[in-house]
Coordinates of N, CA and C in Angstrom, one line a residue:
M806 N 81.7 96.4 180.5 CA 81.8 96.7 179.1 C 83.2 96.3 178.6
S807 N 83.2 95.4 177.6 CA 84.5 94.9 177.2 C 85.1 95.8 176.1
G808 N 84.4 96.6 175.4 CA 84.9 97.3 174.3 C 85.0 96.5 173.0
E809 N 84.6 95.3 173.1 CA 84.6 94.4 171.9 C 83.3 94.6 171.1
T810 N 83.4 94.6 169.8 CA 82.3 94.7 168.9 C 81.4 93.5 168.9
P811 N 80.1 93.6 169.2 CA 79.2 92.5 169.2 C 79.2 91.8 167.8
A812 N 78.9 90.6 167.7 CA 78.8 89.9 166.4 C 77.6 90.5 165.6
L813 N 77.8 90.4 164.3 CA 76.7 91.0 163.4 C 75.4 90.3 163.7
A814 N 75.4 89.0 163.9 CA 74.1 88.3 164.1 C 73.4 88.9 165.4
R815 N 74.2 89.2 166.4 CA 73.6 89.7 167.7 C 73.0 91.1 167.4
R816 N 73.7 91.9 166.6 CA 73.3 93.3 166.3 C 72.0 93.2 165.4
L817 N 72.0 92.3 164.5 CA 70.8 92.2 163.6 C 69.6 91.7 164.4
A818 N 69.8 90.8 165.4 CA 68.7 90.3 166.3 C 68.2 91.5 167.1
S819 N 69.1 92.3 167.6 CA 68.7 93.5 168.4 C 67.9 94.4 167.5
L820 N 68.3 94.6 166.2 CA 67.6 95.4 165.3 C 66.2 94.9 165.0
L821 N 66.0 93.6 164.9 CA 64.7 93.0 164.7 C 63.8 93.3 166.0
Y822 N 64.4 93.1 167.1 CA 63.6 93.3 168.4 C 63.3 94.8 168.5
E823 N 64.2 95.6 168.1 CA 64.0 97.1 168.1 C 62.9 97.5 167.2
A824 N 62.8 96.8 166.1 CA 61.7 97.1 165.1 C 60.3 96.8 165.8
L825 N 60.2 95.8 166.5 CA 59.0 95.4 167.2 C 58.6 96.5 168.3
L826 N 59.7 96.9 169.0 CA 59.4 97.9 170.0 C 59.0 99.3 169.4
V827 N 59.7 99.6 168.3 CA 59.4 100.9 167.6 C 58.0 100.9 167.1
F828 N 57.6 99.7 166.6 CA 56.2 99.5 166.1 C 55.2 99.9 167.2
A829 N 55.5 99.3 168.4 CA 54.6 99.5 169.5 C 54.6 101.0 170.0
V830 N 55.7 101.6 170.0 CA 55.8 103.0 170.3 C 55.1 103.9 169.3
G831 N 55.3 103.5 168.0 CA 54.6 104.3 166.9 C 53.1 104.1 167.0
F832 N 52.7 102.9 167.3 CA 51.2 102.6 167.4 C 50.6 103.5 168.6
A833 N 51.3 103.5 169.7 CA 50.8 104.3 170.8 C 50.8 105.8 170.5
A834 N 51.8 106.3 169.9 CA 51.9 107.7 169.5 C 50.9 108.0 168.5
G835 N 50.7 107.1 167.5 CA 49.7 107.4 166.5 C 48.3 107.4 167.0
L836 N 48.0 106.6 168.0 CA 46.7 106.6 168.6 C 46.5 107.9 169.4
A837 N 47.6 108.3 170.1 CA 47.5 109.6 170.8 C 47.2 110.8 169.8
F838 N 47.9 110.7 168.7 CA 47.7 111.8 167.7 C 46.3 111.7 167.1
L839 N 45.8 110.5 166.9 CA 44.5 110.4 166.4 C 43.4 110.9 167.3
L840 N 43.6 110.6 168.6 CA 42.6 111.1 169.6 C 42.7 112.6 169.7
A841 N 43.9 113.2 169.7 CA 44.1 114.6 169.9 C 43.6 115.4 168.7
S842 N 43.8 114.8 167.5 CA 43.4 115.6 166.2 C 42.0 115.4 165.9
G843 N 41.3 114.4 166.4 CA 39.9 114.2 166.2 C 39.6 113.4 164.9
G844 N 40.6 112.9 164.3 CA 40.3 112.1 163.0 C 41.6 111.5 162.5
A845 N 41.3 110.6 161.5 CA 42.5 109.9 160.9 C 43.1 110.8 159.9
P846 N 44.5 110.9 160.0 CA 45.2 111.8 159.1 C 45.3 111.2 157.7
Q847 N 44.3 111.4 156.8 CA 44.3 110.8 155.5 C 45.2 111.5 154.5
A848 N 45.0 112.8 154.5 CA 45.8 113.6 153.5 C 46.0 115.0 154.0
G849 N 46.7 115.8 153.2 CA 46.9 117.2 153.5 C 47.8 117.4 154.7
W850 N 47.7 118.6 155.3 CA 48.6 119.0 156.4 C 48.5 118.1 157.6
L851 N 47.3 117.5 157.9 CA 47.2 116.6 159.0 C 48.1 115.4 158.9
R852 N 48.1 114.9 157.7 CA 49.0 113.7 157.4 C 50.5 114.0 157.6
H853 N 50.9 115.2 157.1 CA 52.3 115.6 157.3 C 52.6 115.9 158.8
A854 N 51.6 116.5 159.5 CA 51.8 116.7 160.9 C 51.9 115.4 161.7
H855 N 51.1 114.4 161.3 CA 51.2 113.0 161.9 C 52.6 112.4 161.6
Q856 N 53.1 112.5 160.4 CA 54.4 111.9 160.1 C 55.5 112.7 160.9
A857 N 55.4 114.0 161.0 CA 56.4 114.7 161.7 C 56.4 114.4 163.2
F858 N 55.1 114.2 163.7 CA 55.0 113.8 165.1 C 55.6 112.5 165.4
L859 N 55.3 111.5 164.5 CA 55.9 110.2 164.7 C 57.5 110.2 164.6
L860 N 58.0 111.0 163.7 CA 59.5 111.1 163.6 C 60.0 111.7 164.9
A861 N 59.4 112.7 165.4 CA 59.8 113.3 166.6 C 59.8 112.4 167.8
V862 N 58.7 111.6 167.9 CA 58.6 110.6 168.9 C 59.7 109.5 168.8
F863 N 60.0 109.0 167.6 CA 61.0 108.0 167.4 C 62.4 108.6 167.8
A864 N 62.6 109.9 167.4 CA 63.9 110.5 167.7 C 64.0 110.7 169.2
A865 N 63.0 111.1 169.9 CA 63.0 111.3 171.3 C 63.3 110.0 172.0
Y866 N 62.7 108.9 171.6 CA 62.9 107.6 172.1 C 64.4 107.2 172.0
F867 N 64.9 107.2 170.8 CA 66.3 106.8 170.6 C 67.3 107.7 171.3
L868 N 67.1 109.0 171.2 CA 68.1 109.9 171.8 C 68.1 109.8 173.3
W869 N 66.9 109.7 173.9 CA 66.8 109.6 175.3 C 67.5 108.3 175.8
C870 N 67.2 107.2 175.1 CA 67.9 106.0 175.5 C 69.4 106.0 175.3
W871 N 69.8 106.5 174.2 CA 71.3 106.5 173.9 C 72.0 107.4 174.8
L872 N 71.5 108.6 175.1 CA 72.2 109.6 175.9 C 72.1 109.3 177.4
R873 N 71.0 108.6 177.8 CA 70.8 108.3 179.2 C 71.7 107.1 179.7
G874 N 71.8 106.1 178.9 CA 72.6 104.9 179.3 C 73.3 104.2 178.2
G875 N 73.1 104.7 177.0 CA 73.7 104.0 175.9 C 73.0 102.8 175.3
Q876 N 71.8 102.6 175.9 CA 71.1 101.4 175.5 C 69.6 101.6 175.4
T877 N 69.0 101.1 174.3 CA 67.5 100.9 174.3 C 67.2 99.6 174.9
L878 N 65.9 99.3 175.1 CA 65.5 98.1 175.7 C 66.0 96.9 174.9
A879 N 65.9 97.0 173.6 CA 66.4 95.9 172.7 C 67.9 95.7 172.9
M880 N 68.7 96.8 173.0 CA 70.1 96.7 173.2 C 70.4 96.1 174.6
K881 N 69.6 96.4 175.6 CA 69.9 95.8 176.9 C 69.6 94.3 176.8
A882 N 68.6 93.9 176.1 CA 68.3 92.5 176.0 C 69.4 91.7 175.3
W883 N 70.0 92.3 174.4 CA 71.1 91.7 173.6 C 72.5 92.1 174.0
R884 N 72.6 92.8 175.2 CA 73.8 93.2 175.8 C 74.7 94.0 174.8
I885 N 74.2 95.0 174.3 CA 74.9 95.9 173.4 C 74.8 97.3 173.9
R886 N 75.9 98.1 173.8 CA 75.9 99.4 174.3 C 76.5 100.4 173.3
L887 N 75.9 101.5 173.2 CA 76.4 102.6 172.3 C 77.4 103.5 173.1
V888 N 78.6 103.7 172.6 CA 79.5 104.5 173.3 C 79.9 105.7 172.3
G889 N 80.4 106.7 173.0 CA 80.8 107.9 172.2 C 79.6 108.8 171.8
A890 N 78.4 108.6 172.4 CA 77.3 109.4 172.0 C 77.2 110.7 172.8
T891 N 77.3 111.8 172.0 CA 77.0 113.1 172.6 C 75.6 113.5 171.9
P892 N 75.0 114.5 172.4 CA 73.7 114.9 171.7 C 73.8 115.0 170.2
A893 N 74.9 115.7 169.7 CA 75.0 115.9 168.3 C 75.3 114.6 167.6
R894 N 76.1 113.7 168.2 CA 76.5 112.5 167.5 C 75.3 111.5 167.5
A895 N 74.5 111.5 168.6 CA 73.3 110.7 168.7 C 72.3 111.1 167.6
L896 N 72.1 112.4 167.5 CA 71.2 112.9 166.5 C 71.7 112.5 165.1
A897 N 73.0 112.7 164.8 CA 73.5 112.3 163.5 C 73.4 110.8 163.3
R898 N 73.6 110.0 164.3 CA 73.4 108.5 164.2 C 72.0 108.2 163.8
F899 N 71.0 108.9 164.5 CA 69.6 108.6 164.2 C 69.3 109.0 162.8
C900 N 69.7 110.2 162.3 CA 69.3 110.6 161.0 C 70.0 109.7 159.9
L901 N 71.2 109.4 160.1 CA 71.9 108.5 159.2 C 71.3 107.1 159.1
A902 N 71.0 106.6 160.3 CA 70.4 105.3 160.3 C 69.0 105.2 159.6
L903 N 68.3 106.4 159.6 CA 67.0 106.4 158.9 C 67.2 106.1 157.4
V904 N 68.3 106.5 156.9 CA 68.6 106.3 155.5 C 69.4 105.1 155.2
L905 N 70.4 104.8 156.0 CA 71.3 103.8 155.7 C 70.9 102.4 156.1
V906 N 70.1 102.2 157.1 CA 69.7 100.9 157.6 C 68.7 100.3 156.6
P907 N 67.6 101.0 156.3 CA 66.6 100.4 155.4 C 67.1 100.1 154.0
T908 N 68.1 100.8 153.5 CA 68.7 100.5 152.2 C 69.7 99.4 152.3
G909 N 70.1 99.0 153.5 CA 71.1 97.9 153.6 C 72.5 98.3 153.6
L910 N 72.8 99.6 153.2 CA 74.2 100.0 153.1 C 74.9 99.9 154.4
S911 N 74.3 100.2 155.5 CA 75.0 100.2 156.8 C 75.4 98.8 157.1
I912 N 74.5 97.8 156.9 CA 74.8 96.4 157.2 C 75.9 95.9 156.3
L913 N 75.8 96.2 155.0 CA 76.8 95.7 154.1 C 78.2 96.3 154.5
W914 N 78.2 97.6 154.9 CA 79.4 98.2 155.3 C 80.1 97.4 156.5
A915 N 79.3 97.0 157.4 CA 79.8 96.2 158.6 C 80.5 95.0 158.2
L916 N 80.1 94.4 157.1 CA 80.8 93.2 156.6 C 82.3 93.4 156.2
A917 N 82.5 94.6 155.7 CA 83.8 95.0 155.2 C 84.6 95.9 156.1
D918 N 84.0 96.5 157.1 CA 84.7 97.4 158.0 C 85.7 96.6 158.9
A919 N 86.8 97.3 159.1 CA 87.9 96.6 159.9 C 87.4 96.3 161.4
D920 N 86.6 97.2 161.9 CA 86.0 97.0 163.3 C 84.6 96.4 163.3
R921 N 84.1 96.1 162.1 CA 82.8 95.5 161.9 C 81.7 96.5 162.4
Q922 N 81.9 97.8 162.4 CA 80.9 98.8 162.8 C 80.0 99.1 161.6
F923 N 78.8 99.5 161.9 CA 77.9 100.0 160.9 C 78.3 101.3 160.3
L924 N 77.9 101.6 159.1 CA 78.3 102.8 158.4 C 77.8 104.0 159.2
H925 N 76.6 104.0 159.7 CA 76.0 105.2 160.4 C 76.8 105.4 161.7
D926 N 77.3 104.4 162.3 CA 78.2 104.6 163.5 C 79.5 105.2 163.1
R927 N 80.1 104.7 162.0 CA 81.4 105.2 161.6 C 81.3 106.6 161.2
I928 N 80.3 107.1 160.5 CA 80.1 108.5 160.1 C 79.8 109.3 161.3
A929 N 78.9 108.9 162.2 CA 78.5 109.7 163.4 C 79.6 109.7 164.5
G930 N 80.6 108.8 164.4 CA 81.6 108.8 165.5 C 81.2 108.1 166.7
T931 N 80.2 107.2 166.6 CA 79.8 106.4 167.7 C 80.3 104.9 167.5
R932 N 80.0 104.1 168.5 CA 80.5 102.7 168.3 C 79.6 101.8 169.2
L933 N 79.3 100.6 168.7 CA 78.6 99.6 169.4 C 79.6 98.6 170.0
V934 N 79.4 98.4 171.3 CA 80.3 97.4 172.0 C 79.4 96.4 172.8
R935 N 80.1 95.3 173.2 CA 79.4 94.4 174.1 C 79.3 95.0 175.5
A936 N 78.1 94.8 176.0 CA 77.9 95.4 177.4 C 78.1 94.3 178.4

């Protein structure tokens, strides 16, 4: 690990790959929920339970990967590692990324940040480095 911040293009490519993996994880978790609940969660409490279940699965996936070795599968493929992750910081990073990445604020921040870090990393106290 060099401690050097990966290029933004590399981090965005990793983000795209991560989206594909998260889709697959969400599909499998959604199917498991569907089979366990006995029907498609169209409305009401079952729909909210389905959404909460998927959020918990995604959080477990990211937190387990970040805390275990600092890398998800996509981060391994693109040779990126998360450093400085404690359980509290990893959870903060996950929650902040849920809001800041889809809005584009975190990516725009990286263009102006002195260390080229994403906003959710800056706030959470974590850092992405080249592995």
